[in-house]
PDB file of C-alpha atoms and ligand atoms in Angstrom:
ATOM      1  CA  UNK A  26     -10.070 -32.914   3.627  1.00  0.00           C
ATOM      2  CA  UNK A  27     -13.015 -35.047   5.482  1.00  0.00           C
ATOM      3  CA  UNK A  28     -12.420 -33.717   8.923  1.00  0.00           C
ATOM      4  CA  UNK A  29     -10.857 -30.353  10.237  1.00  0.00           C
ATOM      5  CA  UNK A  30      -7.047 -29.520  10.366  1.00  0.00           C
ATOM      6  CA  UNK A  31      -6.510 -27.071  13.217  1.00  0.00           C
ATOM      7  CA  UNK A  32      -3.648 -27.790  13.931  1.00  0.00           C
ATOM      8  CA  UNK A  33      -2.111 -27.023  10.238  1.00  0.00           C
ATOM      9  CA  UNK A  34      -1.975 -23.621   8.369  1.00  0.00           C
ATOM     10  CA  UNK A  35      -3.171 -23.092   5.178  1.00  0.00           C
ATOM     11  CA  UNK A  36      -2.297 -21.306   2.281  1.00  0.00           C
ATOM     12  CA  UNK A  37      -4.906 -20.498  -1.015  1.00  0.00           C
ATOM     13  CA  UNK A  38      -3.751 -19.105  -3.759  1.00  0.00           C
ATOM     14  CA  UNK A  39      -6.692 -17.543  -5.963  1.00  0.00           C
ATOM     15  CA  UNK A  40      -5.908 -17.031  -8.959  1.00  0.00           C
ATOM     16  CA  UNK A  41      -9.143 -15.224 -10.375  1.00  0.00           C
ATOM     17  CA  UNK A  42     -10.054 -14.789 -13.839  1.00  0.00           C
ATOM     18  CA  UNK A  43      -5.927 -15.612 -14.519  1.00  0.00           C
ATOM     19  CA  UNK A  44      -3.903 -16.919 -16.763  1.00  0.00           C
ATOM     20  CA  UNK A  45      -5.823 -15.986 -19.621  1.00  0.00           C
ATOM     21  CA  UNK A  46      -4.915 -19.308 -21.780  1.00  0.00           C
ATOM     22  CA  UNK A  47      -4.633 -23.543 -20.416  1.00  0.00           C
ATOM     23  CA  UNK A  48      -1.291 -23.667 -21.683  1.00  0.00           C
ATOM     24  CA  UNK A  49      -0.127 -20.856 -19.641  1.00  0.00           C
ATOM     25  CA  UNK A  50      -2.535 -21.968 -16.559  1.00  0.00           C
ATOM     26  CA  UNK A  51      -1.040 -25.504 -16.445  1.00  0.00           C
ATOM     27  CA  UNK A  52       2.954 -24.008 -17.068  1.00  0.00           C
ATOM     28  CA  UNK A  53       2.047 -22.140 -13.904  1.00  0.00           C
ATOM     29  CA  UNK A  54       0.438 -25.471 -11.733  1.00  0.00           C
ATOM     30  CA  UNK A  55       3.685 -27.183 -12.214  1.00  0.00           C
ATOM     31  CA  UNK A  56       5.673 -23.951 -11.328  1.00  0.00           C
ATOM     32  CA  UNK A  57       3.892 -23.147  -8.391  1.00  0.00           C
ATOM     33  CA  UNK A  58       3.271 -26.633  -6.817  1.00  0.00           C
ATOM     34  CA  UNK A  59       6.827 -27.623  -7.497  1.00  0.00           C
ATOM     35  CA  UNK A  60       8.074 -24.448  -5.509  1.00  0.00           C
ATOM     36  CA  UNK A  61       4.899 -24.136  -2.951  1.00  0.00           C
ATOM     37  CA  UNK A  62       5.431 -28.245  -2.087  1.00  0.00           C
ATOM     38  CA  UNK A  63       9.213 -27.460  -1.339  1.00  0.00           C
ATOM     39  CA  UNK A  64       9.016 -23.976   0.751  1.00  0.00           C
ATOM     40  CA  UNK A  65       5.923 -25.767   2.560  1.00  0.00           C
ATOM     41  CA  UNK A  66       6.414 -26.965   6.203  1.00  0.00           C
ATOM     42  CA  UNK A  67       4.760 -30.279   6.765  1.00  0.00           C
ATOM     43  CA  UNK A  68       1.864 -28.539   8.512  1.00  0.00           C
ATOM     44  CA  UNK A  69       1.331 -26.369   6.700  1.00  0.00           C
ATOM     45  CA  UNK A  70      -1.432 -27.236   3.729  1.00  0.00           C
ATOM     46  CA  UNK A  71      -1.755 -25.746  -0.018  1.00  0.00           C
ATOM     47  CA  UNK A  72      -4.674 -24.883  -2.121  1.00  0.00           C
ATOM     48  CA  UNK A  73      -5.086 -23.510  -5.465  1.00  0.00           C
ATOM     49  CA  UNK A  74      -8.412 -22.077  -6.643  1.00  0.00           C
ATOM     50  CA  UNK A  75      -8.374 -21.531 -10.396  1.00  0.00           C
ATOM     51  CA  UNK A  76     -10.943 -20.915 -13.437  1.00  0.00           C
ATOM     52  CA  UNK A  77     -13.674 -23.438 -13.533  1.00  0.00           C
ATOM     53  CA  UNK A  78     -12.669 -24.732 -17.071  1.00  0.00           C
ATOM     54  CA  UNK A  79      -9.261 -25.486 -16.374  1.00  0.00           C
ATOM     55  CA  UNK A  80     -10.262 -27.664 -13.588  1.00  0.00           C
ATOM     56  CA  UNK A  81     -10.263 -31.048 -14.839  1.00  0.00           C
ATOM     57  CA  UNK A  82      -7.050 -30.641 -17.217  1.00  0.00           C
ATOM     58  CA  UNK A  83      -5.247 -29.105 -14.306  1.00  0.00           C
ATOM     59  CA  UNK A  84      -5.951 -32.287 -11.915  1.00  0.00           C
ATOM     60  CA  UNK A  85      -3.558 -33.783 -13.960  1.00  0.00           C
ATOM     61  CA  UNK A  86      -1.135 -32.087 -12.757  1.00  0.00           C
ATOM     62  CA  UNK A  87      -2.309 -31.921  -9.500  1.00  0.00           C
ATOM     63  CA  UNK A  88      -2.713 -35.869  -8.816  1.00  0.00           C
ATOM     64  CA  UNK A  89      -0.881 -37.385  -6.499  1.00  0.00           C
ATOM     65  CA  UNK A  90       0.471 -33.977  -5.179  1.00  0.00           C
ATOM     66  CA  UNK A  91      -0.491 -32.308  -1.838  1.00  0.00           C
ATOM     67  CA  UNK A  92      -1.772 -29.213  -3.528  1.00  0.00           C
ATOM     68  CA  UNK A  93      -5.700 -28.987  -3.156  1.00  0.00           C
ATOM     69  CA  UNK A  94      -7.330 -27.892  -6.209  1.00  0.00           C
ATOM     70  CA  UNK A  95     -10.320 -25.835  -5.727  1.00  0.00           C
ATOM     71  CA  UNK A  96     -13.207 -23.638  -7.324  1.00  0.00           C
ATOM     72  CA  UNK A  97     -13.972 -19.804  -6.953  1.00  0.00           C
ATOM     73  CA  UNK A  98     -17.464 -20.187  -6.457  1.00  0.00           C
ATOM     74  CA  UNK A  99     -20.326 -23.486  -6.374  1.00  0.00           C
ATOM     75  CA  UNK A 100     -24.097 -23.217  -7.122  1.00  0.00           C
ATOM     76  CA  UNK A 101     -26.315 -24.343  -4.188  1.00  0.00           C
ATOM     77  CA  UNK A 102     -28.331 -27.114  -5.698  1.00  0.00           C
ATOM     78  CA  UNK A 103     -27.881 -29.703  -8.037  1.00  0.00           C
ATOM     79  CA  UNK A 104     -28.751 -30.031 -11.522  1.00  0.00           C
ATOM     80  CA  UNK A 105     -31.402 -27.385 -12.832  1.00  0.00           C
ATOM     81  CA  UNK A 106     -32.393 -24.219 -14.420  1.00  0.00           C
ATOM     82  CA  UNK A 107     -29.480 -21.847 -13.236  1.00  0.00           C
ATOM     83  CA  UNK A 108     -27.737 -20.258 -16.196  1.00  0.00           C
ATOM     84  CA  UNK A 109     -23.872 -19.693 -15.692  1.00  0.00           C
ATOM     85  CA  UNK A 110     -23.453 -21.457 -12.900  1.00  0.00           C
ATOM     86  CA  UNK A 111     -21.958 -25.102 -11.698  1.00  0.00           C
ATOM     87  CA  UNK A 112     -22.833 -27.081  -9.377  1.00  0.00           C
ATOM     88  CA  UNK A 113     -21.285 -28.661  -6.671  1.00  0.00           C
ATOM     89  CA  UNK A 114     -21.434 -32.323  -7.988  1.00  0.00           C
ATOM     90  CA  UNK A 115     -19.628 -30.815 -11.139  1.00  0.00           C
ATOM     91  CA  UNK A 116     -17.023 -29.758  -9.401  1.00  0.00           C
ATOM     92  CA  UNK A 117     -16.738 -33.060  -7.216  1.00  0.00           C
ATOM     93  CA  UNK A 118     -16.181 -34.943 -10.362  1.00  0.00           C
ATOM     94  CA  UNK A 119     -13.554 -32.796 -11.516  1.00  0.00           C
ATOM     95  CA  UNK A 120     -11.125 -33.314  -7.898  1.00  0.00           C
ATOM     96  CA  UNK A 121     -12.262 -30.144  -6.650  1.00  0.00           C
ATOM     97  CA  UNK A 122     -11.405 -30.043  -2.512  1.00  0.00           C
ATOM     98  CA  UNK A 123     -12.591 -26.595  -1.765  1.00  0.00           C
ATOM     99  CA  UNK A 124     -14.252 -23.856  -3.205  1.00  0.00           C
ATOM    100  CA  UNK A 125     -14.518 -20.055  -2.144  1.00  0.00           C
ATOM    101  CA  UNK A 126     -17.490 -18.486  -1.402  1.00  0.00           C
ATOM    102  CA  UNK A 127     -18.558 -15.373  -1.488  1.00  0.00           C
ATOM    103  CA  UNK A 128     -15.559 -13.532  -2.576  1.00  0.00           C
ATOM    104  CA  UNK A 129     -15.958  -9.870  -1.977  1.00  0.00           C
ATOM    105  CA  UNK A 130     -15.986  -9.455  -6.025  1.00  0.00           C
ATOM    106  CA  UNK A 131     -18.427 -11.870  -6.523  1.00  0.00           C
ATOM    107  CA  UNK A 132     -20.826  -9.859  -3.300  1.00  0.00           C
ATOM    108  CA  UNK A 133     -19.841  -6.456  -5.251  1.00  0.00           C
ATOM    109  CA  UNK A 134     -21.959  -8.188  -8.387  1.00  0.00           C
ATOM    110  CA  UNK A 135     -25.270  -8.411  -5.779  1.00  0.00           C
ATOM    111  CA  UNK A 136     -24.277 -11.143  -4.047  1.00  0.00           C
ATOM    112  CA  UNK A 137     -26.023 -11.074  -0.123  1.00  0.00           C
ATOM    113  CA  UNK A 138     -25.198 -13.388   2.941  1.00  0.00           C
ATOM    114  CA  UNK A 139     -27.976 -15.185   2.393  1.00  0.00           C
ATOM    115  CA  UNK A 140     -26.846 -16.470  -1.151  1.00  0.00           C
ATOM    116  CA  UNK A 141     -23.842 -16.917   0.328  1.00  0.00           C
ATOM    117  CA  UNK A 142     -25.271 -18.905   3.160  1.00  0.00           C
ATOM    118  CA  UNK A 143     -27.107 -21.157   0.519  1.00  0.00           C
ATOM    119  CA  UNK A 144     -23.845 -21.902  -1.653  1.00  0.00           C
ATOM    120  CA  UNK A 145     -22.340 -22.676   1.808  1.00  0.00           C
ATOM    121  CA  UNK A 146     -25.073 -25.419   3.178  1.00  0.00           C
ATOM    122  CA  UNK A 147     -24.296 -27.148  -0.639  1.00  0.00           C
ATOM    123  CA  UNK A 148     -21.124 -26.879  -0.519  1.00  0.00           C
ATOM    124  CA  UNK A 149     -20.965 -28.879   2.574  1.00  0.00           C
ATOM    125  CA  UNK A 150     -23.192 -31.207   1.816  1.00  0.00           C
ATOM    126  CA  UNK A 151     -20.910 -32.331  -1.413  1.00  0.00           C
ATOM    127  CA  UNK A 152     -17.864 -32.603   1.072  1.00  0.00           C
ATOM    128  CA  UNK A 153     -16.576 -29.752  -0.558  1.00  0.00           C
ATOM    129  CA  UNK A 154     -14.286 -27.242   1.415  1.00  0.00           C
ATOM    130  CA  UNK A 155     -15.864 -23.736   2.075  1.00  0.00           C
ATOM    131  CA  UNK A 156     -13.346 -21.157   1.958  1.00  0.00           C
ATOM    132  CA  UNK A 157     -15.470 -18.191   2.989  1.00  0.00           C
ATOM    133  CA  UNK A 158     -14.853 -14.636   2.380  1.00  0.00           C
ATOM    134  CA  UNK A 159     -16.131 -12.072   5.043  1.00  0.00           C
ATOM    135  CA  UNK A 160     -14.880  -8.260   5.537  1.00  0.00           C
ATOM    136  CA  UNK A 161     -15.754  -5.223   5.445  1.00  0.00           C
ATOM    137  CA  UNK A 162     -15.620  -2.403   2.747  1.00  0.00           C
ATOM    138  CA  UNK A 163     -14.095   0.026   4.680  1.00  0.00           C
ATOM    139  CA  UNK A 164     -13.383   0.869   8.493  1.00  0.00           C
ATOM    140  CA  UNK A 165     -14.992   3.209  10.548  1.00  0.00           C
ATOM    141  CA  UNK A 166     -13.631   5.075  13.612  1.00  0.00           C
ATOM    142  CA  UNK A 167     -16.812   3.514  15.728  1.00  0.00           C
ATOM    143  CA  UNK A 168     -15.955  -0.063  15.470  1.00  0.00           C
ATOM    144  CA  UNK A 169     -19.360  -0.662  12.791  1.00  0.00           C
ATOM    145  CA  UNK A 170     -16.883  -2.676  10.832  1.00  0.00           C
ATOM    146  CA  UNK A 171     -17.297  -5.598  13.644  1.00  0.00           C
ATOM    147  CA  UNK A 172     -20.833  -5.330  13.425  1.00  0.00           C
ATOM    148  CA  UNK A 173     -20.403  -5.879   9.100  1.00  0.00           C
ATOM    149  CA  UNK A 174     -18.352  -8.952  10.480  1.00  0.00           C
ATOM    150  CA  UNK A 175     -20.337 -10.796  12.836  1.00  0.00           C
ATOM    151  CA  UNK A 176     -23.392 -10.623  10.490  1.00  0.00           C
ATOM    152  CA  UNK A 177     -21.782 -11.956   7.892  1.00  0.00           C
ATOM    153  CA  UNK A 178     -20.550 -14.682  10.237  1.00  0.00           C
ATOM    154  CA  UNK A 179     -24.387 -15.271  11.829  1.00  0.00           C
ATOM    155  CA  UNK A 180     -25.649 -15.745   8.118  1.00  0.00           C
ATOM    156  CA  UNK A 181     -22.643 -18.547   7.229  1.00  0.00           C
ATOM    157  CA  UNK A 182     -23.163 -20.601   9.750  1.00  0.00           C
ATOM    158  CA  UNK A 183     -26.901 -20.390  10.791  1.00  0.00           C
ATOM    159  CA  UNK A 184     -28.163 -24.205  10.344  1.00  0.00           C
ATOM    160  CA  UNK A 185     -24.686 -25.429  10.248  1.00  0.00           C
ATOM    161  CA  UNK A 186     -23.970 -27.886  12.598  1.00  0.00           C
ATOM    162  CA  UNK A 187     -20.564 -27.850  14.863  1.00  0.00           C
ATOM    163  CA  UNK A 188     -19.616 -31.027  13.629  1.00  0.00           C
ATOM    164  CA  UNK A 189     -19.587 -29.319  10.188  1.00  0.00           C
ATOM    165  CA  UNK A 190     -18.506 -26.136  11.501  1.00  0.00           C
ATOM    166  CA  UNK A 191     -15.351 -27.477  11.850  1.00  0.00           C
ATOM    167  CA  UNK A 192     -14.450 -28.233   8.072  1.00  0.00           C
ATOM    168  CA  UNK A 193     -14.966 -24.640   7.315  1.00  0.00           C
ATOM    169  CA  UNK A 194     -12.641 -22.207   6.558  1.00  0.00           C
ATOM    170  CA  UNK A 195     -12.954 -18.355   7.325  1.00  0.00           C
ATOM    171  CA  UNK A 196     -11.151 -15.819   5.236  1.00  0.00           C
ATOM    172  CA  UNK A 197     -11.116 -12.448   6.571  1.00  0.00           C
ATOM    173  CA  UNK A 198     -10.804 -10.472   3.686  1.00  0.00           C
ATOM    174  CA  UNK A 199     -10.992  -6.299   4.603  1.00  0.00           C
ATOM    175  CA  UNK A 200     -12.126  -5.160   1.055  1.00  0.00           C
ATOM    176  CA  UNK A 201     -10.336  -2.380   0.877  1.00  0.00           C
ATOM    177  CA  UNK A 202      -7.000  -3.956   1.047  1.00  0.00           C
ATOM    178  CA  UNK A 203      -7.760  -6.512  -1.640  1.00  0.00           C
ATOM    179  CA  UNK A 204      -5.534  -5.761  -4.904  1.00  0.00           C
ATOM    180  CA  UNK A 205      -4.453  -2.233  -3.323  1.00  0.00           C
ATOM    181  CA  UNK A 206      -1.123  -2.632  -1.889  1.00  0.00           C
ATOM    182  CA  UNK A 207      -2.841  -1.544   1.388  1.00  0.00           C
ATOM    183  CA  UNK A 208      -3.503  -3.813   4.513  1.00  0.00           C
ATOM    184  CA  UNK A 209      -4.284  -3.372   8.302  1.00  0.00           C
ATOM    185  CA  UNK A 210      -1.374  -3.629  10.799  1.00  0.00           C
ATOM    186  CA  UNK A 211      -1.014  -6.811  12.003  1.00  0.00           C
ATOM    187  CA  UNK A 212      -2.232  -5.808  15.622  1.00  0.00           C
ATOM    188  CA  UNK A 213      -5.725  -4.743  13.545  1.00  0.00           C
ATOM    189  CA  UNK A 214      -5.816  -8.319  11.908  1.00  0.00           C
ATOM    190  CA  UNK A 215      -5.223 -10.098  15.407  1.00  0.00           C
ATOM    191  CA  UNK A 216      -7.860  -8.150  17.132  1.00  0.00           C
ATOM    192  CA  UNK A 217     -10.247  -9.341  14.271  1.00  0.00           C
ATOM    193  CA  UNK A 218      -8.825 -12.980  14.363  1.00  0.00           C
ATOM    194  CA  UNK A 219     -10.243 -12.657  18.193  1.00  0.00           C
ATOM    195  CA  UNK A 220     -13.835 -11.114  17.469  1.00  0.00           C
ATOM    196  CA  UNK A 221     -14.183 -13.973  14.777  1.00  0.00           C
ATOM    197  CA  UNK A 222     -13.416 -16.388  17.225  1.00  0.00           C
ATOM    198  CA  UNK A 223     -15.800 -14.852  20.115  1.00  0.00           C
ATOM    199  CA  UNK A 224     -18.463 -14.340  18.011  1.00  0.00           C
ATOM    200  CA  UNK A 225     -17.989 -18.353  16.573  1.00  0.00           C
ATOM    201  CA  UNK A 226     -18.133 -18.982  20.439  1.00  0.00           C
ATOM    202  CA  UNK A 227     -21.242 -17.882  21.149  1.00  0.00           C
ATOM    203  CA  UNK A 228     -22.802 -19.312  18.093  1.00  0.00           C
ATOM    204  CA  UNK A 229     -20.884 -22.642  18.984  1.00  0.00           C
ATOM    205  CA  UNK A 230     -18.222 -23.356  22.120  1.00  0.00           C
ATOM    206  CA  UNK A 231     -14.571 -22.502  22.828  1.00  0.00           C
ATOM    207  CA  UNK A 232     -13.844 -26.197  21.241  1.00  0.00           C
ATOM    208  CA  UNK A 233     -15.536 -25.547  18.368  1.00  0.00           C
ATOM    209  CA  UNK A 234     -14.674 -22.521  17.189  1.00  0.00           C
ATOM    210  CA  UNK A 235     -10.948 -22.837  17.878  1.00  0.00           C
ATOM    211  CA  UNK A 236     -11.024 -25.461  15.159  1.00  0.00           C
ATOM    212  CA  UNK A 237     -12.628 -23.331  12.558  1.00  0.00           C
ATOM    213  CA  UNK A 238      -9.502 -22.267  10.492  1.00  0.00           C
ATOM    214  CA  UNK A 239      -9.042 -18.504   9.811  1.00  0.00           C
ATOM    215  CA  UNK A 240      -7.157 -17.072   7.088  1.00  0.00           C
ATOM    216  CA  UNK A 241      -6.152 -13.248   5.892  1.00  0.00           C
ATOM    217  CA  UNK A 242      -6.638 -11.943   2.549  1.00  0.00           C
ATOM    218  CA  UNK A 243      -5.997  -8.665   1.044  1.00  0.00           C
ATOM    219  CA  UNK A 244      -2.110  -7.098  -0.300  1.00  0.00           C
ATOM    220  CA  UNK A 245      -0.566 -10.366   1.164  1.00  0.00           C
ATOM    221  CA  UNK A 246       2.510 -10.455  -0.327  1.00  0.00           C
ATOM    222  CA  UNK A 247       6.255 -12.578   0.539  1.00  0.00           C
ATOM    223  CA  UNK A 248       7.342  -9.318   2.640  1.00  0.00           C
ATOM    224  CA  UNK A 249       4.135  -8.866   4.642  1.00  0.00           C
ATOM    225  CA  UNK A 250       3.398 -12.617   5.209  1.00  0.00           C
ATOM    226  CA  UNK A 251       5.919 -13.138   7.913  1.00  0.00           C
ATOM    227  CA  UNK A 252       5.231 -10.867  10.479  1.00  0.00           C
ATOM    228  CA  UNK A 253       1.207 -11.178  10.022  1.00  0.00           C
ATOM    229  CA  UNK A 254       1.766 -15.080  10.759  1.00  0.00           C
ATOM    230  CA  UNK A 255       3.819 -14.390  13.942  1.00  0.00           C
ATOM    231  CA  UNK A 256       1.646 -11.407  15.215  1.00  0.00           C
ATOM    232  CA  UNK A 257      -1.905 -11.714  13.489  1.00  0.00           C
ATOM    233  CA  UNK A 258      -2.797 -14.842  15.390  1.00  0.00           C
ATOM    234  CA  UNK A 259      -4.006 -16.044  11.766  1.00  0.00           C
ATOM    235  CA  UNK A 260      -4.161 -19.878  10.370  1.00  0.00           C
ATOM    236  CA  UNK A 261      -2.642 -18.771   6.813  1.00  0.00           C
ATOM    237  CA  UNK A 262      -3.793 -16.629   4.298  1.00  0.00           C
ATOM    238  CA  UNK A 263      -6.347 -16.212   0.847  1.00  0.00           C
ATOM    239  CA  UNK A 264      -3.540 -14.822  -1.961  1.00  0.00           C
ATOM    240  CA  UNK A 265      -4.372 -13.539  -4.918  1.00  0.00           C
ATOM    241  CA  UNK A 266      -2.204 -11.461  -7.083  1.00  0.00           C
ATOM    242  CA  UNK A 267       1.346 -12.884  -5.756  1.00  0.00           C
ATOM    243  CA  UNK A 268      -0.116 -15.897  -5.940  1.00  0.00           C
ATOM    244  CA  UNK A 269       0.449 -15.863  -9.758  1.00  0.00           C
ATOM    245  CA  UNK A 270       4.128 -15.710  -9.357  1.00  0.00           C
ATOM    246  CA  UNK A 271       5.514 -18.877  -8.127  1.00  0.00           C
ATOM    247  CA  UNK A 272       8.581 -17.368  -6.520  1.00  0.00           C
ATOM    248  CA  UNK A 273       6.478 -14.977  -4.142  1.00  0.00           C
ATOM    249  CA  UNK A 274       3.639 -17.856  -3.825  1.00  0.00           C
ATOM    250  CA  UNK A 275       6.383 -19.942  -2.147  1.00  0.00           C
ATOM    251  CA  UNK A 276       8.177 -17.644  -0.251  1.00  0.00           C
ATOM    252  CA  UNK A 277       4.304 -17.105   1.146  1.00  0.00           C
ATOM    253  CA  UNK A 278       3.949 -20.739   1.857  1.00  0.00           C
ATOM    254  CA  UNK A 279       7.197 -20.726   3.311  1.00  0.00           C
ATOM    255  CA  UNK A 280       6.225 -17.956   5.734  1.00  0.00           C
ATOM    256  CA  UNK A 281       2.727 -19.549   6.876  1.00  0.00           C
ATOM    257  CA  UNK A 282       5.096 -22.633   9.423  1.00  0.00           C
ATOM    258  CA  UNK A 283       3.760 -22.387  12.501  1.00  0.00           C
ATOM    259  CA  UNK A 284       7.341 -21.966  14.900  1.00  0.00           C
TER     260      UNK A 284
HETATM  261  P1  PGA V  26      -4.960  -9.733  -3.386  1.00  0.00           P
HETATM  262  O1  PGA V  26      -6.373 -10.502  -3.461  1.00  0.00           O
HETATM  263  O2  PGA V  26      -4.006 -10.675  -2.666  1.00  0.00           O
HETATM  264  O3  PGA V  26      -4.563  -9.519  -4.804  1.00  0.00           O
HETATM  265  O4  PGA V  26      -5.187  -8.483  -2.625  1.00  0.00           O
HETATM  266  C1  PGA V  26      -6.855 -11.260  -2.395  1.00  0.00           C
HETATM  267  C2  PGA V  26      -8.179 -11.876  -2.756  1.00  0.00           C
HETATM  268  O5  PGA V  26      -8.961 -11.245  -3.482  1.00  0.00           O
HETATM  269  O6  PGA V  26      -8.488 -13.009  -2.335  1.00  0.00           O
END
């Protein structure tokens, strides 16, 4: 996961503050990377981001499979006085190949950019995948929404190099269609997909920002995920609840092949 992956899609299931027990978390790894490593087209890559604890007794399960294992958040620094949270090199030790930041629930807690921004530089600095989370909360007939966007792109990547850039991964998250059944038309989510990748151009080159991966996240589900691959100009999508059903996860994973 050293160096970018343009040209494959990628699919992250998040599973949140779910299954509430190990035994039921690791009955659903082997479910869902059984079925998500069989629907999967060879390009197309799959994560799983699940509770911190159940980290290292998941790898297990994990090892030796191509299904990345990752975090739902990473604290900046290393070791120190910073109750509640874990650190990067924690997470390192425990096979951790990504880690989302700055989930919209976590920025509802009081979460800014700039925190985000922080968890990002150390994030990268462990070798650690940043799945970022930008969106907006809700959309305005003025276009402000894009505004929401591209700040919360400036802040990511300000002191991040291209070279490094490229290893990130964007999830476009709209906040109101997260859990709600609701999402934007697909013609919505490629005209977003294109702003991200202006305003990355600006900030970097064409080159550059066409390998910075973009995902959607928000209502994804194994009816919607076809036609938002094949019209929303996307590189795969952030899943949460269907991701907890390893039928719909699949059919998800299936969906995200690149024709
Ligand atoms: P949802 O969540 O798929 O349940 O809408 C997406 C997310 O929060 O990443």
């Amino acid at each position: 996961m050293a160096t970018h992956k343009k040209n494959e899609t990628l699919v992250i299931g998040n599973w949140k503050m779910n299954p509430g027990s190990l035994a039921t978390a690791k009955t659903l790894m082997k479910e869902v990377s059984a079925r998500a490593l069989r629907a999967r087209a060879p390009k197309t890559e799959v994560g799983i981001a699940v509770p911190t604890l159940y980290l290292s007794e998941l790898a297990k399960i994990t090892k030796g499979k191509q299904v990345l294992l990752g975090a739902q958040n990473a604290a900046a620094g290393g070791v120190g006085a910073q109750t509640g949270e874990v650190s990067v090199g924690m997470l390192k030790e425990f096979h951790t190949a990504f880690a989302i930041i700055g989930h919209s629930e976590r920025r509802a807690r009081g979460e800014t950019d700039a925190q985000v921004a922080e968890r990002v530089h150390g994030v990268l600095a462990a070798n650690i995948i940043p799945v970022v989370c930008i969106g907006e909360t809700a959309r305005d007939g003025d276009g402000h929404f894009y505004t929401t966007v591209s700040e919360q792109i400036n802040a990511i990547f300000e002191g991040v190099s291209a070279r490094k850039a490229t290893q990130m991964v964007v999830a476009y998250e709209p906040v109101w269609a997260i859990g709600t059944g609701v999402t934007p038309t697909v013609y919505d989510i490629s005209e977003m997909r294109l702003f991200i990748q202006k305003t990355l151009e600006k900030r970097y080159d064409a080159g550059t920002a066409r390998k910075i991966r973009v995902l959607y996240g928000g209502s994804v589900t194994d009816e919607n995920a076809g036609e938002m691959m094949r019209e929303g100009m996307i590189d795969g999508f952030l899943v949460g609840g269907a991701s907890l059903d390893a039928t719909r996860f699949a059919a998800i994973v299936r969906a995200a092949a690149r024709d």
